[in-house]
């Protein structure tokens, strides 16, 4: 049973560019949440997708957008990259089922984004 | 909104030492409380949870008790191993949104 998989594992971009990160949820899960983890900090919630729609959003600008596909996989897009966007981006999946949706999170290993 | 505050790291211990990592929280109501662990190069993994006051979560020798009176959920282990070296995060849900995490405490265990 594959867990949460993310690609790529590492990425280097320059300021002003755009980036797309990908996530495949754990088998049987239908909800995907994205987090940003800056160096030495805890993960910060970006947004959550269910039924191909953004359901919840954290305090992130519109440069951060996402998508969920019919097979539940998801993409995170960041436009007009800033140096401060350098971080580990984590995808977490869960099954939408009452409290479990936001509590039983399974995380991928993340994509390390470096903006130069 | 809900939030957690963890003790600053890093924490360096010798093998078989006793571990305590402090976590206090601010919350509306009595949400479930969690400890997650992040090993080098990996994503976060659920270590343990407690769903109500006075509950004790435990896993892999780690324990944490949900203390309503002191709004705390301190992580403890009686005898740490080198393999416990990782970053530990205290977390709780905030309303309908997914988990809110503390800043993390890095633990290094030396042989």
Coordinates of N, CA and C in Angstrom, one line a residue:
Chain A
X1 N 0.8 -1.2 0.0 CA 0.0 0.0 0.0 C 0.9 1.2 0.0
X2 N 0.8 2.0 -1.1 CA 1.7 3.2 -1.2 C 1.1 4.2 -0.3
X3 N 2.1 4.9 0.3 CA 1.7 6.1 1.2 C 1.5 7.3 0.3
X4 N 1.7 8.4 0.9 CA 1.6 9.7 0.2 C 2.9 9.9 -0.6
X5 N 2.8 10.2 -1.9 CA 4.0 10.4 -2.7 C 4.0 11.8 -3.3
X6 N 5.1 12.4 -3.2 CA 5.3 13.8 -3.7 C 6.4 13.9 -4.8
X7 N 6.2 14.7 -5.7 CA 7.3 14.9 -6.7 C 7.3 16.4 -7.2
X8 N 8.5 16.9 -7.5 CA 9.8 16.2 -7.3 C 10.2 16.3 -5.9
X9 N 11.3 15.7 -5.6 CA 11.8 15.8 -4.2 C 12.6 17.1 -3.9
X10 N 13.2 17.6 -4.9 CA 14.0 18.8 -4.8 C 13.7 19.6 -6.1
X11 N 13.8 21.0 -5.9 CA 13.5 21.9 -7.0 C 14.3 23.2 -6.8
X12 N 14.9 23.7 -7.8 CA 15.5 25.0 -7.7 C 14.9 25.9 -8.7
X13 N 14.5 27.1 -8.3 CA 13.9 28.1 -9.2 C 14.5 29.4 -8.9
X14 N 14.3 30.4 -9.8 CA 14.7 31.7 -9.6 C 13.5 32.6 -9.3
X15 N 13.8 33.8 -8.7 CA 12.7 34.7 -8.4 C 11.9 35.1 -9.6
X16 N 10.6 35.1 -9.4 CA 9.7 35.5 -10.5 C 9.1 34.3 -11.3
X17 N 9.8 33.2 -11.2 CA 9.3 32.0 -11.9 C 8.1 31.4 -11.2
X18 N 7.5 30.4 -11.9 CA 6.4 29.7 -11.4 C 6.8 28.2 -11.2
X19 N 6.1 27.6 -10.2 CA 6.4 26.2 -9.9 C 5.2 25.4 -9.7
X20 N 5.2 24.1 -10.0 CA 4.1 23.2 -9.8 C 4.6 22.0 -9.0
X21 N 4.0 21.7 -7.9 CA 4.4 20.5 -7.1 C 3.2 19.5 -7.1
X22 N 3.6 18.3 -7.1 CA 2.5 17.2 -7.2 C 2.5 16.3 -6.0
X23 N 1.2 15.7 -5.8 CA 1.0 14.9 -4.7 C 0.0 13.8 -5.0
X24 N 0.3 12.6 -4.7 CA -0.6 11.5 -4.8 C -1.0 11.0 -3.4
X25 N -2.3 11.0 -3.0 CA -2.6 10.7 -1.7 C -2.5 9.2 -1.4
X26 N -2.5 8.8 -0.1 CA -2.5 7.4 0.3 C -3.8 6.8 -0.3
X27 N -3.6 5.5 -0.7 CA -4.7 4.8 -1.2 C -6.0 4.8 -0.3
X28 N -7.1 5.1 -0.9 CA -8.3 5.2 -0.1 C -8.6 6.6 0.4
X29 N -7.7 7.5 0.4 CA -7.9 8.9 0.9 C -8.5 9.8 -0.2
X30 N -9.3 10.7 0.2 CA -9.9 11.6 -0.8 C -9.7 13.1 -0.6
X31 N -9.0 13.4 0.5 CA -8.7 14.8 0.9 C -7.2 15.1 0.9
X32 N -6.8 16.2 0.4 CA -5.4 16.5 0.3 C -5.2 17.9 1.0
X33 N -4.3 18.0 1.9 CA -3.9 19.3 2.5 C -2.5 19.6 2.2
X34 N -2.2 20.9 2.0 CA -0.8 21.3 1.7 C -0.3 22.2 2.8
X35 N 1.0 22.0 3.2 CA 1.6 22.7 4.2 C 3.0 23.3 3.7
X36 N 3.4 24.4 4.2 CA 4.7 25.0 4.0 C 5.5 24.9 5.3
X37 N 6.7 24.3 5.2 CA 7.5 24.3 6.4 C 8.9 25.0 6.1
X38 N 9.0 26.2 6.6 CA 10.2 26.9 6.5 C 11.3 26.3 7.4
X39 N 12.5 26.5 7.1 CA 13.6 25.9 7.9 C 13.5 26.3 9.4
X40 N 13.5 25.2 10.2 CA 13.5 25.4 11.6 C 12.1 25.8 12.2
X41 N 11.1 25.7 11.4 CA 9.7 26.1 11.8 C 8.8 24.9 11.7
X42 N 7.6 25.0 12.3 CA 6.6 24.0 12.1 C 5.8 24.2 10.8
X43 N 5.2 23.2 10.3 CA 4.4 23.3 9.1 C 3.3 24.3 9.2
X44 N 3.1 25.1 8.2 CA 2.0 26.1 8.1 C 1.0 25.7 7.1
X45 N -0.3 25.7 7.4 CA -1.4 25.2 6.5 C -1.6 26.2 5.4
X46 N -1.6 25.6 4.2 CA -1.8 26.5 3.0 C -3.3 26.4 2.6
X47 N -3.7 25.2 2.2 CA -5.1 24.9 1.8 C -5.4 23.4 1.8
X48 N -6.7 23.1 1.6 CA -7.1 21.8 1.6 C -8.1 21.6 0.5
X49 N -8.0 20.4 -0.2 CA -8.9 20.1 -1.3 C -9.7 18.9 -1.1
X50 N -10.9 18.9 -1.4 CA -11.8 17.8 -1.4 C -12.8 17.9 -2.5
X51 N -13.1 16.8 -3.2 CA -14.1 16.9 -4.3 C -13.7 17.9 -5.3
X52 N -12.4 18.0 -5.6 CA -11.8 18.9 -6.6 C -12.0 20.4 -6.3
X53 N -12.3 20.7 -5.1 CA -12.5 22.1 -4.8 C -11.7 22.5 -3.5
X54 N -11.2 23.7 -3.5 CA -10.6 24.2 -2.3 C -11.6 24.4 -1.2
X55 N -11.4 23.8 -0.1 CA -12.4 23.8 1.0 C -12.0 24.7 2.2
X56 N -10.7 24.7 2.5 CA -10.2 25.5 3.6 C -8.9 26.2 3.1
X57 N -8.6 27.4 3.6 CA -7.4 28.1 3.2 C -6.8 28.7 4.4
X58 N -5.4 28.7 4.5 CA -4.7 29.3 5.5 C -4.3 30.7 5.0
X59 N -3.4 31.4 5.8 CA -3.1 32.8 5.5 C -2.0 32.9 4.5
X60 N -2.3 32.5 3.3 CA -1.3 32.6 2.2 C -1.9 33.4 1.0
X61 N -1.0 34.1 0.3 CA -1.5 35.0 -0.8 C -2.0 34.2 -2.0
X62 N -2.7 34.9 -2.9 CA -3.3 34.3 -4.0 C -2.2 33.7 -5.0
X63 N -1.0 34.0 -4.8 CA 0.1 33.4 -5.6 C 0.1 31.9 -5.5
X64 N -0.4 31.5 -4.3 CA -0.5 30.1 -4.0 C -1.9 29.6 -4.5
X65 N -1.9 28.6 -5.4 CA -3.1 28.0 -5.9 C -3.0 26.5 -6.0
X66 N -4.1 25.9 -6.2 CA -4.0 24.4 -6.2 C -5.0 23.8 -7.1
X67 N -5.0 22.5 -7.2 CA -6.0 21.8 -8.0 C -6.0 20.4 -7.5
X68 N -7.2 19.8 -7.6 CA -7.3 18.4 -7.3 C -8.0 17.7 -8.5
X69 N -7.5 16.5 -8.8 CA -8.0 15.8 -10.0 C -9.0 14.7 -9.6
X70 N -9.7 14.2 -10.5 CA -10.7 13.2 -10.2 C -10.2 11.9 -9.5
X71 N -8.9 11.7 -9.7 CA -8.3 10.5 -9.0 C -7.7 10.9 -7.6
X72 N -8.1 12.1 -7.1 CA -7.7 12.7 -5.8 C -6.3 13.2 -5.7
X73 N -5.5 13.0 -6.7 CA -4.2 13.6 -6.7 C -4.3 15.1 -6.7
X74 N -3.2 15.8 -6.4 CA -3.3 17.3 -6.3 C -2.0 18.0 -6.7
X75 N -2.2 19.2 -7.1 CA -1.0 20.0 -7.5 C -1.1 21.3 -6.6
X76 N 0.1 21.8 -6.3 CA 0.3 23.1 -5.7 C 1.0 24.0 -6.7
X77 N 0.5 25.1 -7.0 CA 1.2 26.1 -7.9 C 1.5 27.3 -7.1
X78 N 2.7 27.8 -7.4 CA 3.1 29.1 -6.8 C 3.7 29.9 -7.9
X79 N 3.0 31.1 -8.1 CA 3.5 32.1 -9.1 C 4.4 33.2 -8.5
X80 N 5.1 33.8 -9.4 CA 5.9 35.0 -9.0 C 6.7 34.7 -7.8
X81 N 7.5 33.6 -7.8 CA 8.3 33.2 -6.7 C 9.1 34.2 -6.0
X82 N 9.1 34.2 -4.7 CA 9.9 35.1 -3.9 C 11.0 34.3 -3.1
X83 N 12.1 34.9 -2.7 CA 13.1 34.2 -2.0 C 12.5 33.5 -0.7
X84 N 11.5 34.2 -0.1 CA 10.9 33.7 1.1 C 10.0 32.5 0.9
X85 N 9.8 32.1 -0.4 CA 9.0 30.9 -0.7 C 9.9 29.6 -0.5
X86 N 11.1 29.8 -0.4 CA 12.0 28.7 -0.2 C 11.6 27.9 1.1
X87 N 11.3 26.6 1.0 CA 10.8 25.9 2.1 C 10.6 24.4 1.6
X88 N 10.2 23.6 2.6 CA 9.8 22.2 2.3 C 8.3 22.3 2.2
X89 N 7.7 21.8 1.1 CA 6.3 21.8 0.9 C 5.8 20.3 1.2
X90 N 4.9 20.2 2.1 CA 4.4 18.9 2.5 C 3.0 18.7 2.1
X91 N 2.7 17.6 1.6 CA 1.3 17.2 1.3 C 0.8 16.2 2.3
X92 N -0.4 16.3 2.7 CA -1.0 15.3 3.7 C -2.3 14.9 3.2
X93 N -2.6 13.6 3.3 CA -3.9 13.1 2.8 C -4.7 12.6 4.0
X94 N -6.0 12.5 3.8 CA -6.9 12.0 4.8 C -8.1 11.6 4.2
X95 N -9.0 10.9 4.9 CA -10.3 10.5 4.5 C -11.3 11.4 5.1
X96 N -12.1 12.0 4.2 CA -13.1 12.9 4.8 C -14.2 12.1 5.5
X97 N -14.1 12.2 6.8 CA -15.0 11.5 7.7 C -15.1 12.1 9.1
X98 N -15.9 13.1 9.2 CA -16.0 13.8 10.5 C -14.6 14.4 10.9
X99 N -14.3 14.2 12.2 CA -13.1 14.7 12.8 C -11.8 14.1 12.1
X100 N -11.9 12.9 11.6 CA -10.8 12.2 11.0 C -10.2 13.0 9.9
X101 N -11.1 13.8 9.2 CA -10.6 14.5 8.0 C -9.4 15.4 8.4
X102 N -9.4 16.0 9.5 CA -8.4 17.0 9.9 C -7.5 16.5 11.0
X103 N -7.7 15.2 11.4 CA -6.9 14.7 12.5 C -6.0 13.6 12.1
X104 N -6.5 12.7 11.3 CA -5.7 11.5 10.8 C -5.0 11.9 9.5
X105 N -4.0 12.7 9.6 CA -3.2 13.1 8.4 C -2.0 12.2 8.2
X106 N -1.8 11.8 6.9 CA -0.7 11.1 6.5 C 0.2 11.9 5.6
X107 N 1.4 12.2 6.0 CA 2.3 13.1 5.2 C 3.2 12.4 4.3
X108 N 3.5 13.1 3.2 CA 4.5 12.7 2.3 C 5.9 13.2 2.8
X109 N 6.9 12.9 2.1 CA 8.3 13.3 2.5 C 8.6 14.8 2.0
X110 N 7.7 15.3 1.2 CA 7.9 16.7 0.9 C 8.7 17.0 -0.4
X111 N 8.5 18.2 -0.9 CA 9.3 18.8 -1.9 C 10.1 19.9 -1.4
X112 N 11.4 19.9 -1.5 CA 12.3 21.0 -1.0 C 12.5 22.0 -2.2
X113 N 11.9 23.2 -2.0 CA 12.0 24.2 -3.0 C 13.0 25.3 -2.6
X114 N 13.9 25.5 -3.5 CA 14.9 26.6 -3.2 C 14.7 27.7 -4.3
X115 N 14.5 28.9 -3.9 CA 14.3 30.0 -4.8 C 15.6 30.9 -4.7
X116 N 16.3 31.1 -5.8 CA 17.5 31.8 -5.8 C 17.3 33.2 -6.5
Chain B
X1 N -7.7 32.1 18.0 CA -7.7 30.8 17.5 C -6.8 29.9 18.3
X2 N -6.9 28.6 18.0 CA -6.1 27.6 18.7 C -4.6 27.7 18.3
X3 N -3.7 27.5 19.3 CA -2.3 27.5 19.1 C -1.6 26.7 20.1
X4 N -0.3 26.3 19.7 CA 0.5 25.6 20.6 C 1.9 26.3 20.8
X5 N 2.5 26.1 21.9 CA 3.8 26.6 22.2 C 4.7 25.5 22.7
X6 N 5.8 25.3 22.0 CA 6.7 24.2 22.4 C 8.0 24.8 23.0
X7 N 8.6 24.0 23.8 CA 9.9 24.4 24.4 C 10.9 24.6 23.2
X8 N 11.8 25.5 23.4 CA 12.9 25.7 22.4 C 13.9 24.6 22.4
X9 N 14.4 24.2 21.2 CA 15.4 23.2 21.2 C 16.7 23.9 20.8
X10 N 17.7 23.2 20.4 CA 17.7 21.7 20.4 C 17.9 21.1 21.8
X11 N 17.5 19.9 21.9 CA 17.7 19.1 23.1 C 18.7 18.0 22.8
X12 N 19.8 17.9 23.6 CA 20.8 16.9 23.4 C 20.8 16.0 24.6
X13 N 20.7 14.7 24.5 CA 20.7 13.8 25.6 C 21.6 12.6 25.3
X14 N 22.0 12.0 26.3 CA 22.8 10.7 26.2 C 21.8 9.6 26.1
X15 N 22.2 8.5 25.5 CA 21.3 7.3 25.4 C 20.9 6.9 26.8
X16 N 19.6 6.5 26.9 CA 19.0 6.0 28.2 C 18.6 7.2 29.1
X17 N 18.8 8.4 28.7 CA 18.4 9.5 29.6 C 16.9 9.7 29.5
X18 N 16.3 10.4 30.5 CA 14.9 10.7 30.5 C 14.6 12.0 29.6
X19 N 13.5 11.9 28.9 CA 13.2 13.0 28.0 C 11.8 13.7 28.4
X20 N 11.8 15.0 28.4 CA 10.6 15.8 28.5 C 10.7 16.9 27.5
X21 N 9.6 17.0 26.7 CA 9.5 18.1 25.8 C 8.2 18.8 26.1
X22 N 8.2 20.0 26.5 CA 7.0 20.7 27.0 C 6.2 21.3 25.8
X23 N 4.9 21.2 26.0 CA 4.0 21.8 25.1 C 2.8 22.3 25.8
X24 N 2.4 23.6 25.6 CA 1.2 24.1 26.1 C 0.4 24.6 25.0
X25 N -0.9 24.7 25.2 CA -1.8 25.0 24.2 C -2.9 26.1 24.6
X26 N -3.4 26.7 23.6 CA -4.5 27.6 23.8 C -5.6 27.1 22.8
X27 N -6.8 26.9 23.4 CA -7.8 26.3 22.5 C -9.2 26.7 23.0
X28 N -10.1 26.7 22.0 CA -11.5 26.9 22.3 C -12.1 25.4 22.5
X29 N -12.7 25.2 23.7 CA -13.2 23.8 23.9 C -12.0 22.9 24.3
X30 N -12.2 21.6 24.0 CA -11.3 20.6 24.4 C -11.0 19.7 23.1
X31 N -10.1 20.3 22.2 CA -9.8 19.5 21.0 C -8.9 18.3 21.3
X32 N -8.8 17.4 20.4 CA -7.8 16.4 20.5 C -6.4 17.0 20.4
X33 N -5.4 16.4 21.0 CA -4.0 16.9 21.0 C -3.1 15.8 20.4
X34 N -2.1 16.2 19.7 CA -1.2 15.3 19.0 C 0.3 15.6 19.2
X35 N 1.1 14.6 19.1 CA 2.5 14.7 18.9 C 2.8 14.0 17.6
X36 N 3.5 14.8 16.7 CA 4.1 14.2 15.4 C 5.6 14.2 15.5
X37 N 6.2 13.3 14.8 CA 7.7 13.2 14.7 C 8.1 13.2 13.3
X38 N 9.2 13.9 13.1 CA 9.8 14.1 11.7 C 11.3 13.6 11.8
X39 N 11.5 12.4 11.2 CA 12.9 11.9 11.1 C 13.6 12.6 9.9
X40 N 14.9 12.6 10.0 CA 15.7 13.3 8.9 C 15.3 12.9 7.5
X41 N 15.0 13.8 6.7 CA 14.6 13.5 5.3 C 13.2 13.0 5.0
X42 N 12.4 13.0 6.1 CA 11.1 12.4 5.9 C 10.0 13.4 6.2
X43 N 8.7 13.0 5.9 CA 7.6 13.8 6.3 C 7.2 13.5 7.8
X44 N 6.2 14.1 8.2 CA 5.7 14.0 9.6 C 5.0 12.7 9.8
X45 N 5.1 12.1 11.0 CA 4.4 10.8 11.3 C 3.7 11.1 12.6
X46 N 2.5 10.6 12.7 CA 1.8 10.7 14.0 C 2.5 9.8 15.0
X47 N 2.8 10.3 16.2 CA 3.5 9.6 17.2 C 2.4 9.1 18.2
X48 N 1.6 10.1 18.7 CA 0.5 9.7 19.7 C -0.5 10.8 19.7
X49 N -1.7 10.5 20.3 CA -2.7 11.5 20.4 C -3.5 11.2 21.7
X50 N -4.2 12.2 22.1 CA -5.2 12.1 23.2 C -6.4 12.9 22.9
X51 N -7.6 12.3 23.1 CA -8.8 13.0 22.7 C -9.6 13.7 23.7
X52 N -9.3 13.5 25.0 CA -10.0 14.3 26.0 C -9.1 14.4 27.3
X53 N -9.6 15.3 28.1 CA -8.8 15.6 29.4 C -8.5 14.3 30.2
X54 N -7.3 14.3 30.7 CA -6.8 13.2 31.5 C -6.4 11.9 30.6
X55 N -6.7 12.0 29.4 CA -6.3 10.9 28.5 C -4.8 10.8 28.4
X56 N -4.2 9.6 28.3 CA -2.8 9.5 28.1 C -2.6 8.8 26.8
X57 N -1.9 9.5 25.9 CA -1.5 8.8 24.6 C -0.1 8.2 24.8
X58 N 0.1 7.0 24.1 CA 1.4 6.4 24.2 C 1.7 5.6 23.0
X59 N 3.0 5.5 22.7 CA 3.5 4.8 21.5 C 5.0 4.8 21.5
X60 N 5.6 3.6 21.2 CA 7.0 3.5 21.1 C 7.7 3.9 22.4
X61 N 7.1 3.8 23.5 CA 7.8 4.2 24.8 C 7.5 5.7 25.1
X62 N 6.9 6.4 24.2 CA 6.6 7.9 24.5 C 5.2 7.9 25.1
X63 N 5.1 8.9 26.0 CA 3.8 9.2 26.6 C 3.5 10.7 26.7
X64 N 2.2 11.0 26.6 CA 1.8 12.4 26.9 C 0.4 12.4 27.5
X65 N 0.2 13.2 28.5 CA -1.1 13.3 29.2 C -1.8 14.6 28.9
X66 N -3.0 14.6 28.6 CA -3.8 15.8 28.3 C -4.2 16.4 29.6
X67 N -3.6 17.5 29.9 CA -3.8 18.2 31.2 C -4.6 19.5 31.0
X68 N -5.9 19.4 31.3 CA -6.8 20.5 31.1 C -6.5 21.7 32.0
X69 N -6.1 21.3 33.3 CA -5.9 22.4 34.3 C -4.7 23.3 34.0
X70 N -3.7 22.6 33.4 CA -2.5 23.4 33.0 C -2.4 23.6 31.5
X71 N -3.4 23.3 30.8 CA -3.4 23.4 29.3 C -2.0 22.9 28.7
X72 N -1.7 21.7 29.1 CA -0.4 21.1 28.7 C -0.5 19.7 28.1
X73 N 0.5 19.4 27.3 CA 0.5 18.0 26.7 C 2.0 17.7 26.5
X74 N 2.7 17.5 27.6 CA 4.1 17.3 27.6 C 4.5 15.9 27.1
X75 N 5.5 15.8 26.3 CA 5.9 14.5 25.8 C 7.1 14.0 26.7
X76 N 7.0 12.7 27.0 CA 8.0 12.1 27.9 C 8.4 10.7 27.4
X77 N 9.6 10.4 27.7 CA 10.1 9.0 27.4 C 11.1 8.7 28.5
X78 N 11.0 7.5 29.1 CA 11.9 7.2 30.2 C 13.3 6.9 29.8
X79 N 13.6 6.4 28.6 CA 14.9 6.0 28.2 C 15.1 6.2 26.7
X80 N 15.7 7.2 26.3 CA 15.8 7.5 24.9 C 16.9 6.7 24.2
X81 N 16.7 6.5 22.9 CA 17.7 5.8 22.1 C 18.2 6.7 21.0
X82 N 19.3 6.3 20.4 CA 19.9 7.1 19.3 C 18.8 7.3 18.2
X83 N 18.1 6.2 18.0 CA 17.1 6.2 16.9 C 15.9 7.1 17.2
X84 N 15.8 7.7 18.4 CA 14.8 8.7 18.6 C 15.1 10.1 18.2
X85 N 16.3 10.3 17.7 CA 16.8 11.6 17.2 C 15.9 12.0 16.1
X86 N 15.3 13.2 16.2 CA 14.3 13.6 15.3 C 13.8 15.0 15.7
X87 N 12.8 15.5 15.0 CA 12.1 16.8 15.4 C 10.7 16.4 15.8
X88 N 10.3 16.9 16.9 CA 9.0 16.6 17.5 C 8.1 17.8 17.5
X89 N 6.8 17.6 17.0 CA 5.9 18.7 16.9 C 4.6 18.4 17.7
X90 N 4.2 19.3 18.5 CA 2.9 19.3 19.2 C 1.9 19.9 18.2
X91 N 0.7 19.4 18.2 CA -0.3 19.9 17.3 C -1.7 19.8 17.8
X92 N -2.6 20.6 17.3 CA -4.0 20.5 17.6 C -4.8 21.0 16.4
X93 N -6.1 20.6 16.2 CA -6.9 21.1 15.1 C -7.4 22.5 15.5
X94 N -7.8 23.3 14.5 CA -8.3 24.6 14.8 C -9.7 24.6 14.0
X95 N -10.7 24.4 14.7 CA -12.0 24.5 14.1 C -12.1 23.4 13.0
X96 N -12.5 23.9 11.8 CA -12.7 22.9 10.7 C -11.4 22.8 9.8
X97 N -10.3 23.5 10.3 CA -9.1 23.4 9.5 C -8.2 22.3 10.0
X98 N -7.3 21.8 9.2 CA -6.4 20.8 9.6 C -5.5 21.3 10.7
X99 N -4.6 20.4 11.1 CA -3.8 20.6 12.3 C -2.9 21.9 12.3
X100 N -2.8 22.5 13.5 CA -1.9 23.6 13.7 C -0.8 23.1 14.5
X101 N 0.5 23.3 14.0 CA 1.7 22.8 14.6 C 2.5 23.8 15.4
X102 N 3.2 23.3 16.4 CA 4.1 24.1 17.0 C 5.4 24.2 16.2
X103 N 6.4 25.0 16.7 CA 7.6 25.2 15.9 C 8.5 24.0 15.8
X104 N 8.3 23.0 16.7 CA 9.1 21.8 16.7 C 10.3 21.9 17.6
X105 N 10.7 20.8 18.2 CA 11.8 20.6 19.1 C 12.7 19.6 18.5
X106 N 13.9 19.9 18.2 CA 14.9 19.0 17.7 C 15.6 18.2 18.8
X107 N 15.5 16.9 18.8 CA 16.2 16.0 19.8 C 17.3 15.3 19.1
X108 N 18.5 15.4 19.8 CA 19.6 14.6 19.4 C 20.0 13.7 20.5
X109 N 20.1 12.4 20.3 CA 20.5 11.5 21.3 C 21.9 10.9 20.9
X110 N 22.9 11.0 21.8 CA 24.2 10.6 21.5 C 24.5 9.3 22.3
X111 N 25.2 8.4 21.7 CA 25.6 7.1 22.3 C 26.6 7.3 23.4

